[in-house]
Tab-separated table of C-alpha atoms in Angstrom:
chain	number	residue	atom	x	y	z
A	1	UNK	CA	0.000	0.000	0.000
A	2	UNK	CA	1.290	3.315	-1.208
A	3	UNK	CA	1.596	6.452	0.702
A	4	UNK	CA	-1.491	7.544	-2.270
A	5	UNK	CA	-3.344	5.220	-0.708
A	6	UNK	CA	-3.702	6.056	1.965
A	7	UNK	CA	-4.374	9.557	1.226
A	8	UNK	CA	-6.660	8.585	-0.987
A	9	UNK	CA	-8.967	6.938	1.686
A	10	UNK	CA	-8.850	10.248	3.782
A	11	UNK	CA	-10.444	12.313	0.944
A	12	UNK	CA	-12.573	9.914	-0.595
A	13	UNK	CA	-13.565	8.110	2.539
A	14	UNK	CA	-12.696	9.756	5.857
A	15	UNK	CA	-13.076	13.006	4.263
A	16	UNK	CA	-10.324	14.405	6.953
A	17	UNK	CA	-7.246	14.748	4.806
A	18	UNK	CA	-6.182	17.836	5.933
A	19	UNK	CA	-4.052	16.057	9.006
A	20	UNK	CA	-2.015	13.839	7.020
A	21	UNK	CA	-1.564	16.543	4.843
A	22	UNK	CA	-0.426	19.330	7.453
A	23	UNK	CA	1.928	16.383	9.016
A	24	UNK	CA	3.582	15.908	5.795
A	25	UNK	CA	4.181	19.756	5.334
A	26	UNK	CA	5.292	20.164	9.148
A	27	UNK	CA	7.638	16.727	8.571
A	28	UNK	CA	9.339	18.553	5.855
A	29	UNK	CA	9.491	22.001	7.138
A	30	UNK	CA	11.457	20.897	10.244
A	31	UNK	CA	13.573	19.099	8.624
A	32	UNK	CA	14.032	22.382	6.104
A	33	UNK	CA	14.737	24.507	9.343
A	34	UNK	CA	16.879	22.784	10.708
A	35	UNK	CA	19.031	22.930	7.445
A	36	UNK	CA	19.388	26.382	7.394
A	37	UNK	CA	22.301	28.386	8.945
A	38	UNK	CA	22.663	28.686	12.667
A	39	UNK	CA	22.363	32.636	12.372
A	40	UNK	CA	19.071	32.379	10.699
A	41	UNK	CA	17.712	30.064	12.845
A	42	UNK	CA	18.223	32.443	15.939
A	43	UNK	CA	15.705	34.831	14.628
A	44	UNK	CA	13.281	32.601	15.164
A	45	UNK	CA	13.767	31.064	18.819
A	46	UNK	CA	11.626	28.185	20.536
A	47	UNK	CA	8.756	29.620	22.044
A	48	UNK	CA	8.788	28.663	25.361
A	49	UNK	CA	7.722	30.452	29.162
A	50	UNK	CA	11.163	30.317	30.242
A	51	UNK	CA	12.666	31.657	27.073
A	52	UNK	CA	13.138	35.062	25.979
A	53	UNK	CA	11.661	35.887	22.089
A	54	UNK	CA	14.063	38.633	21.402
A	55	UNK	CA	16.172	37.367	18.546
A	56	UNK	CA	19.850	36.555	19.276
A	57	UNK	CA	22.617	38.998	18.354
A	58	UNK	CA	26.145	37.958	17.627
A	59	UNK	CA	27.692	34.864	16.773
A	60	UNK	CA	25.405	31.566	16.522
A	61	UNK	CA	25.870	28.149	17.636
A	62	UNK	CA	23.968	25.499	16.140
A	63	UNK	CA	22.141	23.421	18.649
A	64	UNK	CA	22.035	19.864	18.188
A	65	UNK	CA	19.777	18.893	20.104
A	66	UNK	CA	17.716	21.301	18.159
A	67	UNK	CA	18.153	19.136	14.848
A	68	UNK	CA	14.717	17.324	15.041
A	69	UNK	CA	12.354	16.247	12.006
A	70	UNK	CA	9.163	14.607	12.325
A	71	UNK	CA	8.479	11.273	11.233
A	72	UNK	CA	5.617	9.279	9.801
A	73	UNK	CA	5.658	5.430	10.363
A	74	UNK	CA	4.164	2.324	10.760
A	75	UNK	CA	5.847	-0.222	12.787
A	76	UNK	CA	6.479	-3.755	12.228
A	77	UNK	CA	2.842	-4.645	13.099
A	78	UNK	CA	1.353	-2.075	10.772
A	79	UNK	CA	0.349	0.768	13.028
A	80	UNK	CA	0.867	4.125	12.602
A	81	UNK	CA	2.898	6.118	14.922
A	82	UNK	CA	5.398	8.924	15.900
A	83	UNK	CA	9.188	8.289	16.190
A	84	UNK	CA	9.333	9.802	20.130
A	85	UNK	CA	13.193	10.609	19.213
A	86	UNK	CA	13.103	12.635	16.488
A	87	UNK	CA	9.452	13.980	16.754
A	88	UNK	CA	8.950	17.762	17.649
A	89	UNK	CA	6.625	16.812	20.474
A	90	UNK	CA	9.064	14.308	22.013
A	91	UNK	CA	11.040	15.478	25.276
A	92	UNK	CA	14.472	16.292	24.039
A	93	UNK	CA	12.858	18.638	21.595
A	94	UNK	CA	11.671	20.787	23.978
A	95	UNK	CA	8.274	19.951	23.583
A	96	UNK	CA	5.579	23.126	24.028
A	97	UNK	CA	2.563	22.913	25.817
A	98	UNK	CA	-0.724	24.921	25.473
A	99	UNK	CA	-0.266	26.449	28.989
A	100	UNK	CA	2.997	27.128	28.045
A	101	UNK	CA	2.215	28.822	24.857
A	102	UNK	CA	-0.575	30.651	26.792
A	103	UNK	CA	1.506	32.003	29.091
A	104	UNK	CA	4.344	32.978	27.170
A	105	UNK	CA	1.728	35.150	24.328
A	106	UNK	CA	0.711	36.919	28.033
A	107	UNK	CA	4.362	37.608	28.945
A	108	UNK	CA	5.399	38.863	25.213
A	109	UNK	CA	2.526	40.898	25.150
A	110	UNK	CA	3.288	42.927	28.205
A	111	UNK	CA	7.293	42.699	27.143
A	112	UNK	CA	6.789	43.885	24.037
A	113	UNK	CA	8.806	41.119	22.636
A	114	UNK	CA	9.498	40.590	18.442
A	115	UNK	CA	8.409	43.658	16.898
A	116	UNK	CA	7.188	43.616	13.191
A	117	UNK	CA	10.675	44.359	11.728
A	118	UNK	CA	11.972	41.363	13.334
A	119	UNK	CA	9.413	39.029	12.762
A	120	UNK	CA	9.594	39.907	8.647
A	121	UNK	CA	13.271	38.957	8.603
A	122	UNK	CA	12.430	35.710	10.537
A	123	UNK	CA	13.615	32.660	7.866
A	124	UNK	CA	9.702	31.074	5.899
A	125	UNK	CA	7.722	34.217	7.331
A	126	UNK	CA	5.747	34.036	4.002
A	127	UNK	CA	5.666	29.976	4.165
A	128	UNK	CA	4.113	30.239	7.895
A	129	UNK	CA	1.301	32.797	6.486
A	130	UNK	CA	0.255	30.494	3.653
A	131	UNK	CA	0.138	27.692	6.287
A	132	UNK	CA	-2.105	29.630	8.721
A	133	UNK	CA	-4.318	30.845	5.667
A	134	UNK	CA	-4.639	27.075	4.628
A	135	UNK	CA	-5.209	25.271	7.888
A	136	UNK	CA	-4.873	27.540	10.796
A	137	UNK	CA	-8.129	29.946	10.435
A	138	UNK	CA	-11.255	29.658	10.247
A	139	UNK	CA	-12.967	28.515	7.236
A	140	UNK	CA	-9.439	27.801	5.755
A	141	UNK	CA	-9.425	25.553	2.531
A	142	UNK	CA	-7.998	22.642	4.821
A	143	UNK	CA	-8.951	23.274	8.219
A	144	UNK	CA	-7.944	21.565	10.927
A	145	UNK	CA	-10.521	20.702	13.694
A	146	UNK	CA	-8.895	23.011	16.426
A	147	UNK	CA	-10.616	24.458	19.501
A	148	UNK	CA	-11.230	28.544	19.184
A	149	UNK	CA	-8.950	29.263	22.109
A	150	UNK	CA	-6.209	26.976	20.543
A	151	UNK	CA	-6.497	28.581	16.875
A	152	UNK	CA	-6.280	31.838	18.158
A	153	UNK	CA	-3.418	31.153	20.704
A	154	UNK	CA	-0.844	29.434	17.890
A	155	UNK	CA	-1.924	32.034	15.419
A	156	UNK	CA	-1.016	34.900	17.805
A	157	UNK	CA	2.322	32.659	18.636
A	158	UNK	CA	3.245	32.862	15.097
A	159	UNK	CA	2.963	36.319	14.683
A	160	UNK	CA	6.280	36.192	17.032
A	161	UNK	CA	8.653	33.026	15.740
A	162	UNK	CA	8.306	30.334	13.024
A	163	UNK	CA	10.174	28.005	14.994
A	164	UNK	CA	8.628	24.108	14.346
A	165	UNK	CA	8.185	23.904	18.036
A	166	UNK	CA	5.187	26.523	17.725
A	167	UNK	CA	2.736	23.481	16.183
A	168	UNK	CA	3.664	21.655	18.388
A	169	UNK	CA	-0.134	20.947	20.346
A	170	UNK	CA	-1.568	20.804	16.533
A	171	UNK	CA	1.033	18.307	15.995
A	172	UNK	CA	0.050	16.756	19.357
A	173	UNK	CA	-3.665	16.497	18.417
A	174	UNK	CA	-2.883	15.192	14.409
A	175	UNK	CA	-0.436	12.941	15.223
A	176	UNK	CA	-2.908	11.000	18.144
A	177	UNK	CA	-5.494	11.187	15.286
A	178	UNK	CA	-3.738	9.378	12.648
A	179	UNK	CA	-2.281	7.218	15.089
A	180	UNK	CA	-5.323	6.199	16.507
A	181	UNK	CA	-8.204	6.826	14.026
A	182	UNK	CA	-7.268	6.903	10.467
A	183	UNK	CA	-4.774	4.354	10.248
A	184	UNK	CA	-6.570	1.637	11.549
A	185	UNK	CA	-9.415	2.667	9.662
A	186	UNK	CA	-7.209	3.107	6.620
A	187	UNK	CA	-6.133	-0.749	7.595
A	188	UNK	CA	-9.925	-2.297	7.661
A	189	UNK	CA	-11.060	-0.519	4.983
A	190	UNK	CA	-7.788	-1.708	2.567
A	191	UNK	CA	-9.031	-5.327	3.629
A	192	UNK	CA	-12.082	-4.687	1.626
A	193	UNK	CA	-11.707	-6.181	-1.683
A	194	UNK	CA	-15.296	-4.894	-2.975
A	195	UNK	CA	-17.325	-2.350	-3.625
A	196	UNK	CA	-20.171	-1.250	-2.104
A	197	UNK	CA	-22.707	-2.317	-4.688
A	198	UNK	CA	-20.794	-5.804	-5.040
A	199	UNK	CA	-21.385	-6.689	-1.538
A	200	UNK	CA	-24.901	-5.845	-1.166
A	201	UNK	CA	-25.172	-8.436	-4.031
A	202	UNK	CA	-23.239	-10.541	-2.137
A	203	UNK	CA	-24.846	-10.177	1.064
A	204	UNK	CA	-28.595	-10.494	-0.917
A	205	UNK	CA	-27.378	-13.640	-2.703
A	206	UNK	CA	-26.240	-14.984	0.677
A	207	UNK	CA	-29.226	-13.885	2.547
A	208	UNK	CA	-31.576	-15.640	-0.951
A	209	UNK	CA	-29.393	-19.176	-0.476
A	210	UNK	CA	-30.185	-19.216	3.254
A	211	UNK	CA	-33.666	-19.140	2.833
A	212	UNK	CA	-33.184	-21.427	0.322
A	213	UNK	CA	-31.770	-23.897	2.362
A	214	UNK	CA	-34.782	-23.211	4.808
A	215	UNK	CA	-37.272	-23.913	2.154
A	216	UNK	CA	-35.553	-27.401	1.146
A	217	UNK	CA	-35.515	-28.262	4.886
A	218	UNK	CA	-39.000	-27.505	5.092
A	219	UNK	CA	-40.228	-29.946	2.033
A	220	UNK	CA	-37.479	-32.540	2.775
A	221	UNK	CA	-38.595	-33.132	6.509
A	222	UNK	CA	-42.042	-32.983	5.361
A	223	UNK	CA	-41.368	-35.325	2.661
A	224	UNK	CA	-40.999	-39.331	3.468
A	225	UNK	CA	-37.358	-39.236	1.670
A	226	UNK	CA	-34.603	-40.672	3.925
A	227	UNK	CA	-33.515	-38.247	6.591
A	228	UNK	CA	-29.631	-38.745	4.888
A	229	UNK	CA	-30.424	-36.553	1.910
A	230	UNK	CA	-31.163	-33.511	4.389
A	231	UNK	CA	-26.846	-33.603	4.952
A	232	UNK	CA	-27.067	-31.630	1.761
A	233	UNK	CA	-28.110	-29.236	3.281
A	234	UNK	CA	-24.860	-28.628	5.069
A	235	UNK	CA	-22.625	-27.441	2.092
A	236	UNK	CA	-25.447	-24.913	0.976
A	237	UNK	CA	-25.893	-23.314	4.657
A	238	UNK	CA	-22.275	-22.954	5.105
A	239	UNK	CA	-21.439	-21.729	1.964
A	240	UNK	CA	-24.238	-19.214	2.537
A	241	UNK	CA	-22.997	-18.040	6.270
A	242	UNK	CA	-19.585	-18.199	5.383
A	243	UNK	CA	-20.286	-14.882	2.646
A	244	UNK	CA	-22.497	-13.529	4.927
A	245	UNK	CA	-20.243	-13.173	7.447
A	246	UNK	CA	-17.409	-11.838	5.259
A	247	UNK	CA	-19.492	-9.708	3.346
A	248	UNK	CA	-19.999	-7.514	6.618
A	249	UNK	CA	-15.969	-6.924	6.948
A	250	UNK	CA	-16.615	-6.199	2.932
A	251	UNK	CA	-14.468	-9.054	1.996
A	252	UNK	CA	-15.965	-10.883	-1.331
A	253	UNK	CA	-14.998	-14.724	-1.129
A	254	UNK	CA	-14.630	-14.956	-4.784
A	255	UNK	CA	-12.287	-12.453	-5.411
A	256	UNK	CA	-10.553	-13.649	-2.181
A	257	UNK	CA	-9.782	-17.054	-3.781
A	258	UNK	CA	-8.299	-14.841	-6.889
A	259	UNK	CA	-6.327	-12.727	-4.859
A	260	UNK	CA	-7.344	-9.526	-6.752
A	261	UNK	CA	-9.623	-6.624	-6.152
A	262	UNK	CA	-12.514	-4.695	-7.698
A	263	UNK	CA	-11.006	-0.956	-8.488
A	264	UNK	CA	-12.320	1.795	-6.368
A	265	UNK	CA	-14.587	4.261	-8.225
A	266	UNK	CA	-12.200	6.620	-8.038
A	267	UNK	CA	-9.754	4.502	-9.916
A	268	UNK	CA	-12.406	4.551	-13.249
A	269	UNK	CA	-10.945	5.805	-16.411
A	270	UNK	CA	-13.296	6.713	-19.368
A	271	UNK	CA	-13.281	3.645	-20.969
A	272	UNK	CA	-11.791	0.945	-17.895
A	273	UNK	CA	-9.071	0.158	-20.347
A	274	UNK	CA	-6.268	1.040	-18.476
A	275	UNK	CA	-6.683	-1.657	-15.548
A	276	UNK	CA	-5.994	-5.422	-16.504
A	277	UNK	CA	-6.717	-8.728	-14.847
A	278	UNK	CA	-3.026	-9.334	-14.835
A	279	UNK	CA	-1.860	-5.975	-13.566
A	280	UNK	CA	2.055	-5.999	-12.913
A	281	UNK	CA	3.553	-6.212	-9.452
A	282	UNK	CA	4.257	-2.791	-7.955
A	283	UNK	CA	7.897	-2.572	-6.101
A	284	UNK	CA	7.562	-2.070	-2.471
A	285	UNK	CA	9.329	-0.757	0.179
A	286	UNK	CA	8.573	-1.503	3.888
A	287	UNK	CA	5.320	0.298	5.715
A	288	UNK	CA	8.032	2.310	7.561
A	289	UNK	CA	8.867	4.430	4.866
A	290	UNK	CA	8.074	8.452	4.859
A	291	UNK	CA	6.927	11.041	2.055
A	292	UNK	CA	8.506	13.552	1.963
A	293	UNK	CA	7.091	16.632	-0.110
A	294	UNK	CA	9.751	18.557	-1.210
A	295	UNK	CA	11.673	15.477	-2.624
A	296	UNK	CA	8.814	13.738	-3.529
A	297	UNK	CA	10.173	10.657	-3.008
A	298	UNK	CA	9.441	8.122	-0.578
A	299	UNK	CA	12.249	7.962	2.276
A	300	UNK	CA	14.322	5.185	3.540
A	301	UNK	CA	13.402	4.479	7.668
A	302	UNK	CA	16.388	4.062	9.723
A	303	UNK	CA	16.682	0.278	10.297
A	304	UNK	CA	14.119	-2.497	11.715
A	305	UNK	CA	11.247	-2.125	9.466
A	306	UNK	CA	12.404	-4.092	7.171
A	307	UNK	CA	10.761	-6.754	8.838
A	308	UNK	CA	7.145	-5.068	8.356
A	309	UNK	CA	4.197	-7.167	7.250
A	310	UNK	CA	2.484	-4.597	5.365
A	311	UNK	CA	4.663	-2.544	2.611
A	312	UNK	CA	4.113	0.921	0.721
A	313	UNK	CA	4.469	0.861	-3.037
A	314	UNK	CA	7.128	3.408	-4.023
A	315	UNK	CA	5.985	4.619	-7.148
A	316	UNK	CA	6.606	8.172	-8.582
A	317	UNK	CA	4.198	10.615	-7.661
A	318	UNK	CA	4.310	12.041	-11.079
A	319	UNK	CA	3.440	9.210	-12.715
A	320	UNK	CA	0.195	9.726	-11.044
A	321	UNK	CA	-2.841	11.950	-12.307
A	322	UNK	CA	-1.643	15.448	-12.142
A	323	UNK	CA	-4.496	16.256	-10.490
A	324	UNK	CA	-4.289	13.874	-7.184
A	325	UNK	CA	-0.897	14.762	-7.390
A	326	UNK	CA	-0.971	18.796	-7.472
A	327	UNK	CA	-4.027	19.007	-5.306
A	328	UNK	CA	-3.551	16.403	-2.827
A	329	UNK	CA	-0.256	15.325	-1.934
A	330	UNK	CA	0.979	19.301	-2.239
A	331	UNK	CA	1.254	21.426	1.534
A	332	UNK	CA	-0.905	23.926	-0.037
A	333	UNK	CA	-3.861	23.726	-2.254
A	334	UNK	CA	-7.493	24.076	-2.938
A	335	UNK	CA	-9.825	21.864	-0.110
A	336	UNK	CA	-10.232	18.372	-0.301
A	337	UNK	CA	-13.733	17.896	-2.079
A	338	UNK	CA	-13.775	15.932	-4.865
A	339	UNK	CA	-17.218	16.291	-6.524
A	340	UNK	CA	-16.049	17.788	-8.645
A	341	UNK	CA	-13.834	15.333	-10.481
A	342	UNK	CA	-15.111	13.026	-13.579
A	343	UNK	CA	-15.164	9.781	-12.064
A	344	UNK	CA	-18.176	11.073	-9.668
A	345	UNK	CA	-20.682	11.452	-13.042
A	346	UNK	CA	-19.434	8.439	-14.361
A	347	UNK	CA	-20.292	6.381	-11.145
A	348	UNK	CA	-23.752	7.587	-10.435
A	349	UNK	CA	-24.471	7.421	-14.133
A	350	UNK	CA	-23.402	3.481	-14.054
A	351	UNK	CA	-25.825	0.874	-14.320
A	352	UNK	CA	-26.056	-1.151	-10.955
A	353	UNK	CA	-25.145	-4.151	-12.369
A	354	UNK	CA	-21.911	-2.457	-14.109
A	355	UNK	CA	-20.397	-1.804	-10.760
A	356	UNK	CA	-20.518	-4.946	-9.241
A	357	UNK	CA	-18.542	-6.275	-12.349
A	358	UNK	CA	-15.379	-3.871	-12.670
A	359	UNK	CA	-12.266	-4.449	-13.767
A	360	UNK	CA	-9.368	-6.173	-10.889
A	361	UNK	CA	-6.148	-5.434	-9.632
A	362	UNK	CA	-3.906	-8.405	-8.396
A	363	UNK	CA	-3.345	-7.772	-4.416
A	364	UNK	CA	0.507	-7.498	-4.279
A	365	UNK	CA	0.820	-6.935	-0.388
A	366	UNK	CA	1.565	-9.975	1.586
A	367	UNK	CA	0.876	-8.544	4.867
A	368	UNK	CA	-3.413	-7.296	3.406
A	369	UNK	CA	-2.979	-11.105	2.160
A	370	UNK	CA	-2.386	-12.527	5.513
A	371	UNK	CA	-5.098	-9.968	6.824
A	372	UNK	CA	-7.643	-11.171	4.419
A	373	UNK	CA	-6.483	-14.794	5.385
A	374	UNK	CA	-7.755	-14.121	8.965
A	375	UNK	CA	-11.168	-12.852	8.066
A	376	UNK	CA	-12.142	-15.934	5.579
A	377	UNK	CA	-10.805	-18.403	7.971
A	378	UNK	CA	-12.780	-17.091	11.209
A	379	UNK	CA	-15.994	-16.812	8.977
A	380	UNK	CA	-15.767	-20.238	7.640
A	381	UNK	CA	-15.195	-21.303	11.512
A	382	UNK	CA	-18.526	-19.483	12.642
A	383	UNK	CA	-20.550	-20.456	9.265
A	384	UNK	CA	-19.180	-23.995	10.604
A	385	UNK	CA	-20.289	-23.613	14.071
A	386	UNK	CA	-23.736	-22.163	12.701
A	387	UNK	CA	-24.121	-25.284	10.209
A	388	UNK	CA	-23.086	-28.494	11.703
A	389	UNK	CA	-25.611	-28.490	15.006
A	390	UNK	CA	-28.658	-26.844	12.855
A	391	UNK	CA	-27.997	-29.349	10.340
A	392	UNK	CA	-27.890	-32.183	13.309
A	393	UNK	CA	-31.196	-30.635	14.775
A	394	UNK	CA	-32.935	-30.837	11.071
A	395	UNK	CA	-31.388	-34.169	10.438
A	396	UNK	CA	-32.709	-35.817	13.904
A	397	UNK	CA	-36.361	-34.597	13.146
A	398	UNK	CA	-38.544	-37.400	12.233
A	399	UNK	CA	-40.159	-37.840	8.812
A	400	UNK	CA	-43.608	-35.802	8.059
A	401	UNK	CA	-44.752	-38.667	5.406
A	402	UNK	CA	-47.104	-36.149	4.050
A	403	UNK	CA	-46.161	-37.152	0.452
């Protein structure tokens, strides 16, 4: 699963995009602050309570423990998370807190501190005021959810340093959220190897060869046949549990046995002719991997996630449609609706029957493999637990002899 991916389910599922997207910029821009010269990077001090904000004057040391850069991985289990050592939140960076910040606006605003002259020289001044006019205020294209008190309290902090350490609580808060929320949502839902349509087929066929079953259970103990040919009844039931239960983690059996998927609506080109049956593996790289904007390339982890069951694909963003591309996986941007792109006509114009039978994609990723393996193999267990004693109980009933 590529780092597209997973975007992709954020804006056309989760419809909260905007965090992955402002932890991507803030991953980069530390790591592009931290590059520049020592002097330059005195103008714009940490914001702390127990630090002054009046730029340095003279000659600068560079800090190393200063030297920080955000992070986005997955470990070896495939879950999201934060590297604590390099992170801007994590303790040797210093990390800011919304008292803190609170505090220290107070304190600068009785000081005086960082006047306008020195705030202009201060190194990204005009990055930081496209950032808070795409994320930080209100109504912003890609608005984060933020509190009023903490929107107004960072906004007024970066009026006084750019310093990465001033997102630090939005970091906080979109860091726990993709941590905790969309990634493992981003995990189910990739298990999913149909669409919607294709499993309320699936879960209507399975529902229609249950009653089925009922209906020959009905006539056959009814019926003075031998009680033996009601046995039959077994494959049919369990077949017909077995899809209903994996139809509700939307997990087609079919295409399970295959080892493909349907393509997502999104993935619909005019005329479906550029998706085969035999689609050719994608190289991977392991799920600890990072994107990083300004390269846009997908970065090497340091060591130990080689080992990871799931993997990102690292293919070049530009290969991609220009318009994912420009408008998605770019810092800064229009918002993240999407109604208005072709594939949306194209999909509610499609006959029902059409989008149960799309085109596949071979599943590449060992680790959504193994996943997948999991699901089938737990509902063929309770399909089996269902079926073998209600077959017994229709089995041990005694003949109707009514014809």
């Amino acid at each position: 699963m590529a780092l597209r991916d997973f975007m992709e389910y954020l804006v056309y599922v989760a419809h909260d995009a905007e965090n992955l997207q402002f932890y991507l910029w803030l991953s980069d821009y530390t790591k592009r602050f931290h590059a520049i010269s020592a002097r330059e990077r005195m103008l714009s001090p940490i914001w702390s309570a127990d630090q002054s904000l009046h730029p340095i004057k003279g000659p600068a040391v560079a800090n190393p423990s200063e030297k920080t850069s955000t992070k986005l991985e997955l470990n070896d289990m495939g879950a999201f998370y934060v590297d604590e050592s390099t992170s801007p939140t994590s303790k040797s960076s210093r990390r800011t807190s919304i008292k803190e910040i609170e505090l220290s606006v107070e304190d600068s605003r009785d000081r005086g501190d960082v006047g306008l002259e020195d705030a202009a020289a201060q190194p990204f001044r005009e990055e930081i005021r496209n950032v808070i006019a795409h994320y930080i205020t209100a109504g912003s294209p890609r608005e984060l959810n933020l509190s009023h008190r903490d929107r107004e309290l960072v906004k007024d902090t970066l009026k006084h340093t750019t310093h990465p350490s001033t997102f630090d609580p939005i970091l906080a808060m979109v860091s726990l959220t993709l941590k905790n929320q969309s990634h493992p949502n981003f995990v189910r839902w990739s298990m999913c190897n149909g669409n919607q349509p294709r499993v309320i087929a699936l879960r209507s066929l399975a529902a229609w060869v249950t009653f089925s079953g009922c209906l020959m259970a009905i006539l056959l103990v009814l019926s003075g046949q031998s009680r033996y040919w009601r046995i039959w009844l077994l494959p049919v039931w369990y077949f017909a549990f077995a899809n209903m239960i994996a139809s509700y983690k939307g997990l087609c059996v079919l295409l399970y046995r295959r080892h493909v998927r349907e393509i997502r609506p999104w993935e619909l080109e005019d005329k479906d002719t550029t998706l085969l049956e035999d689609a050719q593996p994608q190289a991977t790289t392991p799920i600890g991997t990072r994107f990083s904007p300004a390269l846009g390339t997908m970065l090497k982890p340091k060591g130990g996630a080689h080992d990871s069951i799931i993997s990102f694909s690292s293919h070049d963003p530009e290969s991609a449609a220009p318009s994912f591309t420009t408008e998605r996986l770019s810092p800064f941007g229009p918002n993240n609706t999407y109604m208005h792109e072709p594939w949306v006509t194209r999909w509610a114009r499609r006959p029902f029957l059409q989008k149960i039978w799309l085109k596949k994609l071979r599943i590449q990723e060992e680790g959504l493999r193994l996943m997948q393996n999991r699901i089938v193999v737990q509902a063929e267990l309770w399909s089996l637990i269902i079926t073998v004693p209600l077959v017994v109980a229709v089995v041990a009933l005694p003949k109707g002899n009514f014809y």
